[in-house]
Amino acid sequence: MNDQKIRVLVAKPGLDGHDRGAKTVASVLRDHGMEVIYTGLHQTPEMIAEAAQQEDVDVVGLSILSGAHMSLFPRVRDELVKRGLGDVLLIGGGIIPGDDVTKLESQGFAKLFGPGTNTEEIAKYVIAEMARRRAATGGRR
Amino acid sequence: MSATRVTTPVQSVDAQAEWELAYRSSKLRDCEFTTLSGTPLKPLYGPDDAPIDPARDLGLPGAFPYTRGVHPTMYRGRLWTMRQFAGFGSAKQTNERFKFLLEHGQTGLSTAFDFPTLMGYDSDHEYARGEVGQVGVAISSLEDMQTLFDGIPLGEVSTSMTINGPAPILLAFYIACGERQGVSPKDLRGTVQNDILKEYQAQHAWLVPVEPALRMITDVMGHCAKHVPQWNTISISGYHIREAGSTAAQELAFTLANGMEYVRRGQAAGLDVDQFGPRLSFFFDSHLDFFEEVAKFRAARRIWARKMRDVFGAKDPRSWMLRFHTQTAGVSLTAQQPENNIVRTAFEALAAVLGGTQSLHTNSMDETLALPTEKAVKIALRTQQVIAEEIEVAHVADPLAGSYFVEAQTNRLEQEAETYFKEIEKRGGVVAATEAGWIQREIHRSAVQYQRALEQGTKRVVGVNCYQEDEGKGPQIEILRIDPNVEREQHARLTALKKRRDAAKAKKALDDVRDACSGKDNLLERFIAAAHADCTLGEIADVLRERFGKYKEPRIL
């Protein structure tokens, strides 16, 4: 077991202004004892990867409700990889049709959460997945 | 106070005591009896719960304080406008959807723009990658606007445009588009949302900081009062505040507080309140709590009438009337068992009609998954038509007036709004409260509370936290996809336009906009000239960003 606090970046890529979900999830993760940094709105993929690096986070959670996920999500992943952050736990949520979920989950996204997801489920997932990863890597993520 | 009761027959003390005893000794369902916004409800409402003076607090339809509606005839004179919000892909595709809706009996148009347009970027801007045509139609120029309304005579339809930061620029495109069709601005009818305060608070599509944004709004009010007299210059919107998570009372209070700020700004700019007051319109959410929503609409009319007459000194009754558009609650829709959304939307639409709305958008069942398909949007429109034609509710004005419960809720919401107005005042007014992030945090707090209620099961949602079904990987309904070619074609059109236009004329028009930014000349007039010179949205917006700077979001979390 590693009881080091989990550090999470919750980010809003693109021009989408819908931040109710992102902020609610950020608050819930914080209530579960995680260190949560929320980027605010209108972030480019570069800005998000930059913040993830500076804040040395374990988890990056993206939220998008504008339909631009198939363009923006992979670009965020590429920017993370470019900075040597390919091993962060990358998750997302929003209005994402089932086919796109399948595609993104085969492109480096660990899990995507759709509308109506219980936020406790997201918190539990992050805690369990981080515990598994830390056990596998001996504490490093 | 000369408050009298709504009706006279009062139960005898004995009967009341007997009922209370029976109630207390009965087994009740295991649930929290509150409104959707969390306000506790009594099991029964009576005359003591609804102290009103009918003449002072209700009036008659078409008379102060308009609690009972803004028209003497209400829906006997004319039904509400059935106005489905539509826009996706290219201007040409949306033009086809508009024609489809008009053919099926829709009576007004309502335009949804994509995010680049909403934020004042052309389709070929770096920030627009992947977003062109996704949540609405991409409009970067007068040419796009002309394509959008091709074959639709602007002198004959009324058009609503949901745009805020760059609203004055899009309005300029629309006015110029009318002129190209040979329609005088005097004959244009419609609404531009143009409500920037709620953008900072909730919807988040802004262009420049608060003060210059407010100046552009008074420019629009001033120009339209003279030249586009049938145009609603602003649609003061609670919808996005509610969708972002606020309670009904917060939606009501923040919206009206924003409205009052616009009136103050108009007056401070030297405009007569009765010159622009009649062109202010409102836009509310209709959520799932049927009675609370009806009460909210009634309270909104009453508060606005009182403020406009007694605080701002408006003398024209048209300035006192709160006219509003309603949209059913997008957040109430579920991705699980999406057909159930048809039922939710029908109840919400009915609340809007019983609350006296002037126009209505009903959401489509598939909107938690993607933009609506033609089939889904037709069912949504038919829902309104069923309410209008089949269930006989449109014959009587304000039919729920005098209900102890509805009057009590109307009073409560008015009081809660007044409490918020005082709180906002204490924080230096609505602009200061927004710039400090206070309003945003209030909304966020309510959103988290509601989420908690859902997850603890104290609020139930069919298909989500009760009556669930295993739905496999996704719902089995058709989904609308935006063609990726739309973005490429927009790029080509913009390049061609810039090559084709008179470059010197376009440059001069942009320079004129730049000059007006630092002076006092009306910016809307300059935008219209720039539209005719084929300057693009992004070019005009860039001048504004250069002169006024960018808005910086306060920290909420």
JSON list of C-alpha atoms in Angstrom, two decimals, chain A residues 13-20 22-24 26-28 30-31 37-42 44 46-47 64-72 75 94-103 105 115-120, chain B residues 115-116 119 121 126-131 134-135 201-206 242-246 287 331 334-336 367-370 440 444 446-448 450-452 454-455 464 473-475 479 481 553 555-557:
[
{"chain": "A", "resi": 13, "resn": "PRO", "atom": "CA", "xyz": [-9.91, 21.16, -23.42]},
{"chain": "A", "resi": 14, "resn": "GLY", "atom": "CA", "xyz": [-11.21, 23.28, -26.28]},
{"chain": "A", "resi": 15, "resn": "LEU", "atom": "CA", "xyz": [-13.77, 26.05, -26.40]},
{"chain": "A", "resi": 16, "resn": "ASP", "atom": "CA", "xyz": [-16.53, 24.13, -24.60]},
{"chain": "A", "resi": 17, "resn": "GLY", "atom": "CA", "xyz": [-17.95, 26.09, -21.66]},
{"chain": "A", "resi": 18, "resn": "HIS", "atom": "CA", "xyz": [-19.85, 23.28, -19.92]},
{"chain": "A", "resi": 19, "resn": "ASP", "atom": "CA", "xyz": [-17.97, 22.91, -16.64]},
{"chain": "A", "resi": 20, "resn": "ARG", "atom": "CA", "xyz": [-20.65, 21.68, -14.24]},
{"chain": "A", "resi": 22, "resn": "ALA", "atom": "CA", "xyz": [-15.80, 18.81, -14.39]},
{"chain": "A", "resi": 23, "resn": "LYS", "atom": "CA", "xyz": [-16.16, 20.97, -11.28]},
{"chain": "A", "resi": 24, "resn": "THR", "atom": "CA", "xyz": [-18.48, 18.51, -9.57]},
{"chain": "A", "resi": 26, "resn": "ALA", "atom": "CA", "xyz": [-13.16, 17.79, -9.02]},
{"chain": "A", "resi": 27, "resn": "SER", "atom": "CA", "xyz": [-15.01, 18.53, -5.76]},
{"chain": "A", "resi": 28, "resn": "VAL", "atom": "CA", "xyz": [-15.87, 14.88, -5.19]},
{"chain": "A", "resi": 30, "resn": "ARG", "atom": "CA", "xyz": [-11.09, 16.33, -3.36]},
{"chain": "A", "resi": 31, "resn": "ASP", "atom": "CA", "xyz": [-13.60, 15.03, -0.79]},
{"chain": "A", "resi": 37, "resn": "ILE", "atom": "CA", "xyz": [-6.04, 20.97, -9.64]},
{"chain": "A", "resi": 38, "resn": "TYR", "atom": "CA", "xyz": [-8.72, 22.36, -11.93]},
{"chain": "A", "resi": 39, "resn": "THR", "atom": "CA", "xyz": [-7.42, 24.11, -15.06]},
{"chain": "A", "resi": 40, "resn": "GLY", "atom": "CA", "xyz": [-10.39, 26.34, -15.72]},
{"chain": "A", "resi": 41, "resn": "LEU", "atom": "CA", "xyz": [-11.92, 26.67, -19.17]},
{"chain": "A", "resi": 42, "resn": "HIS", "atom": "CA", "xyz": [-10.70, 26.95, -22.76]},
{"chain": "A", "resi": 44, "resn": "THR", "atom": "CA", "xyz": [-5.37, 23.93, -25.47]},
{"chain": "A", "resi": 46, "resn": "GLU", "atom": "CA", "xyz": [-0.43, 22.04, -24.89]},
{"chain": "A", "resi": 47, "resn": "MET", "atom": "CA", "xyz": [-1.64, 24.02, -21.87]},
{"chain": "A", "resi": 64, "resn": "ILE", "atom": "CA", "xyz": [-15.78, 17.67, -22.98]},
{"chain": "A", "resi": 65, "resn": "LEU", "atom": "CA", "xyz": [-19.41, 18.13, -24.02]},
{"chain": "A", "resi": 66, "resn": "SER", "atom": "CA", "xyz": [-18.92, 19.86, -27.33]},
{"chain": "A", "resi": 67, "resn": "GLY", "atom": "CA", "xyz": [-18.47, 16.89, -29.63]},
{"chain": "A", "resi": 68, "resn": "ALA", "atom": "CA", "xyz": [-14.84, 17.76, -30.30]},
{"chain": "A", "resi": 69, "resn": "HIS", "atom": "CA", "xyz": [-13.49, 14.84, -28.22]},
{"chain": "A", "resi": 70, "resn": "MET", "atom": "CA", "xyz": [-12.21, 12.80, -31.18]},
{"chain": "A", "resi": 71, "resn": "SER", "atom": "CA", "xyz": [-9.99, 15.71, -32.17]},
{"chain": "A", "resi": 72, "resn": "LEU", "atom": "CA", "xyz": [-8.97, 17.08, -28.77]},
{"chain": "A", "resi": 75, "resn": "ARG", "atom": "CA", "xyz": [-4.07, 15.61, -29.05]},
{"chain": "A", "resi": 94, "resn": "GLY", "atom": "CA", "xyz": [-18.77, 13.99, -21.30]},
{"chain": "A", "resi": 95, "resn": "ILE", "atom": "CA", "xyz": [-21.15, 13.52, -24.20]},
{"chain": "A", "resi": 96, "resn": "ILE", "atom": "CA", "xyz": [-19.28, 10.75, -25.97]},
{"chain": "A", "resi": 97, "resn": "PRO", "atom": "CA", "xyz": [-21.10, 8.22, -28.17]},
{"chain": "A", "resi": 98, "resn": "GLY", "atom": "CA", "xyz": [-20.40, 4.52, -27.49]},
{"chain": "A", "resi": 99, "resn": "ASP", "atom": "CA", "xyz": [-18.38, 3.95, -30.67]},
{"chain": "A", "resi": 100, "resn": "ASP", "atom": "CA", "xyz": [-16.05, 6.80, -29.76]},
{"chain": "A", "resi": 101, "resn": "VAL", "atom": "CA", "xyz": [-15.64, 5.43, -26.23]},
{"chain": "A", "resi": 102, "resn": "THR", "atom": "CA", "xyz": [-14.43, 2.13, -27.69]},
{"chain": "A", "resi": 103, "resn": "LYS", "atom": "CA", "xyz": [-11.98, 3.93, -29.99]},
{"chain": "A", "resi": 105, "resn": "GLU", "atom": "CA", "xyz": [-10.20, 3.33, -24.84]},
{"chain": "A", "resi": 115, "resn": "PRO", "atom": "CA", "xyz": [-23.73, 11.09, -18.63]},
{"chain": "A", "resi": 116, "resn": "GLY", "atom": "CA", "xyz": [-25.42, 9.88, -15.45]},
{"chain": "A", "resi": 117, "resn": "THR", "atom": "CA", "xyz": [-22.26, 8.33, -14.00]},
{"chain": "A", "resi": 118, "resn": "ASN", "atom": "CA", "xyz": [-22.22, 8.20, -10.22]},
{"chain": "A", "resi": 119, "resn": "THR", "atom": "CA", "xyz": [-19.30, 10.38, -9.11]},
{"chain": "A", "resi": 120, "resn": "GLU", "atom": "CA", "xyz": [-18.49, 7.94, -6.29]},
{"chain": "B", "resi": 115, "resn": "PHE", "atom": "CA", "xyz": [-18.12, 27.08, -30.25]},
{"chain": "B", "resi": 116, "resn": "PRO", "atom": "CA", "xyz": [-15.64, 28.92, -32.50]},
{"chain": "B", "resi": 119, "resn": "MET", "atom": "CA", "xyz": [-16.08, 32.63, -28.91]},
{"chain": "B", "resi": 121, "resn": "TYR", "atom": "CA", "xyz": [-13.03, 32.76, -33.86]},
{"chain": "B", "resi": 126, "resn": "GLU", "atom": "CA", "xyz": [-6.17, 27.13, -34.63]},
{"chain": "B", "resi": 127, "resn": "TYR", "atom": "CA", "xyz": [-8.57, 27.02, -31.64]},
{"chain": "B", "resi": 128, "resn": "ALA", "atom": "CA", "xyz": [-11.40, 25.93, -33.93]},
{"chain": "B", "resi": 129, "resn": "ARG", "atom": "CA", "xyz": [-9.79, 22.59, -34.83]},
{"chain": "B", "resi": 130, "resn": "GLY", "atom": "CA", "xyz": [-12.25, 19.78, -34.29]},
{"chain": "B", "resi": 131, "resn": "GLU", "atom": "CA", "xyz": [-15.02, 22.15, -33.16]},
{"chain": "B", "resi": 134, "resn": "GLN", "atom": "CA", "xyz": [-20.12, 20.51, -33.82]},
{"chain": "B", "resi": 135, "resn": "VAL", "atom": "CA", "xyz": [-22.55, 22.11, -31.36]},
{"chain": "B", "resi": 201, "resn": "GLN", "atom": "CA", "xyz": [-21.49, 33.32, -14.47]},
{"chain": "B", "resi": 202, "resn": "ALA", "atom": "CA", "xyz": [-22.57, 30.13, -16.19]},
{"chain": "B", "resi": 203, "resn": "GLN", "atom": "CA", "xyz": [-22.35, 29.51, -19.92]},
{"chain": "B", "resi": 204, "resn": "HIS", "atom": "CA", "xyz": [-18.77, 30.72, -20.40]},
{"chain": "B", "resi": 205, "resn": "ALA", "atom": "CA", "xyz": [-18.59, 31.88, -24.01]},
{"chain": "B", "resi": 206, "resn": "TRP", "atom": "CA", "xyz": [-17.13, 35.34, -23.72]},
{"chain": "B", "resi": 242, "resn": "ARG", "atom": "CA", "xyz": [-30.00, 26.71, -14.00]},
{"chain": "B", "resi": 243, "resn": "GLU", "atom": "CA", "xyz": [-28.33, 24.20, -16.28]},
{"chain": "B", "resi": 244, "resn": "ALA", "atom": "CA", "xyz": [-25.02, 24.94, -14.54]},
{"chain": "B", "resi": 245, "resn": "GLY", "atom": "CA", "xyz": [-26.64, 23.70, -11.36]},
{"chain": "B", "resi": 246, "resn": "SER", "atom": "CA", "xyz": [-28.46, 26.56, -9.64]},
{"chain": "B", "resi": 287, "resn": "HIS", "atom": "CA", "xyz": [-37.19, 22.00, -15.04]},
{"chain": "B", "resi": 331, "resn": "VAL", "atom": "CA", "xyz": [-29.85, 18.56, -17.60]},
{"chain": "B", "resi": 334, "resn": "THR", "atom": "CA", "xyz": [-30.81, 10.98, -19.29]},
{"chain": "B", "resi": 335, "resn": "ALA", "atom": "CA", "xyz": [-28.59, 8.93, -21.55]},
{"chain": "B", "resi": 336, "resn": "GLN", "atom": "CA", "xyz": [-30.15, 5.87, -19.96]},
{"chain": "B", "resi": 367, "resn": "GLU", "atom": "CA", "xyz": [-29.59, 15.32, -26.66]},
{"chain": "B", "resi": 368, "resn": "THR", "atom": "CA", "xyz": [-27.52, 13.70, -23.92]},
{"chain": "B", "resi": 369, "resn": "LEU", "atom": "CA", "xyz": [-25.91, 11.65, -26.68]},
{"chain": "B", "resi": 370, "resn": "ALA", "atom": "CA", "xyz": [-25.41, 14.05, -29.57]},
{"chain": "B", "resi": 440, "resn": "GLN", "atom": "CA", "xyz": [-20.29, 31.03, -9.82]},
{"chain": "B", "resi": 444, "resn": "HIS", "atom": "CA", "xyz": [-21.46, 25.26, -8.03]},
{"chain": "B", "resi": 446, "resn": "SER", "atom": "CA", "xyz": [-26.08, 23.93, -5.53]},
{"chain": "B", "resi": 447, "resn": "ALA", "atom": "CA", "xyz": [-24.84, 21.65, -8.31]},
{"chain": "B", "resi": 448, "resn": "VAL", "atom": "CA", "xyz": [-22.81, 19.59, -5.86]},
{"chain": "B", "resi": 450, "resn": "TYR", "atom": "CA", "xyz": [-28.02, 18.13, -6.14]},
{"chain": "B", "resi": 451, "resn": "GLN", "atom": "CA", "xyz": [-25.47, 15.55, -7.26]},
{"chain": "B", "resi": 452, "resn": "ARG", "atom": "CA", "xyz": [-25.19, 14.37, -3.67]},
{"chain": "B", "resi": 454, "resn": "LEU", "atom": "CA", "xyz": [-28.97, 11.93, -6.55]},
{"chain": "B", "resi": 455, "resn": "GLU", "atom": "CA", "xyz": [-26.21, 9.68, -5.34]},
{"chain": "B", "resi": 464, "resn": "VAL", "atom": "CA", "xyz": [-30.32, 6.30, -13.51]},
{"chain": "B", "resi": 473, "resn": "LYS", "atom": "CA", "xyz": [-22.40, -0.54, -24.46]},
{"chain": "B", "resi": 474, "resn": "GLY", "atom": "CA", "xyz": [-24.77, 2.21, -25.51]},
{"chain": "B", "resi": 475, "resn": "PRO", "atom": "CA", "xyz": [-28.33, 3.15, -26.33]},
{"chain": "B", "resi": 479, "resn": "ILE", "atom": "CA", "xyz": [-27.14, 9.43, -33.59]},
{"chain": "B", "resi": 481, "resn": "ARG", "atom": "CA", "xyz": [-22.75, 12.80, -36.70]},
{"chain": "B", "resi": 553, "resn": "GLU", "atom": "CA", "xyz": [-11.87, 33.67, -15.39]},
{"chain": "B", "resi": 555, "resn": "ARG", "atom": "CA", "xyz": [-10.77, 30.91, -9.61]},
{"chain": "B", "resi": 556, "resn": "ILE", "atom": "CA", "xyz": [-13.89, 29.00, -8.55]},
{"chain": "B", "resi": 557, "resn": "LEU", "atom": "CA", "xyz": [-12.32, 25.83, -7.16]}
]
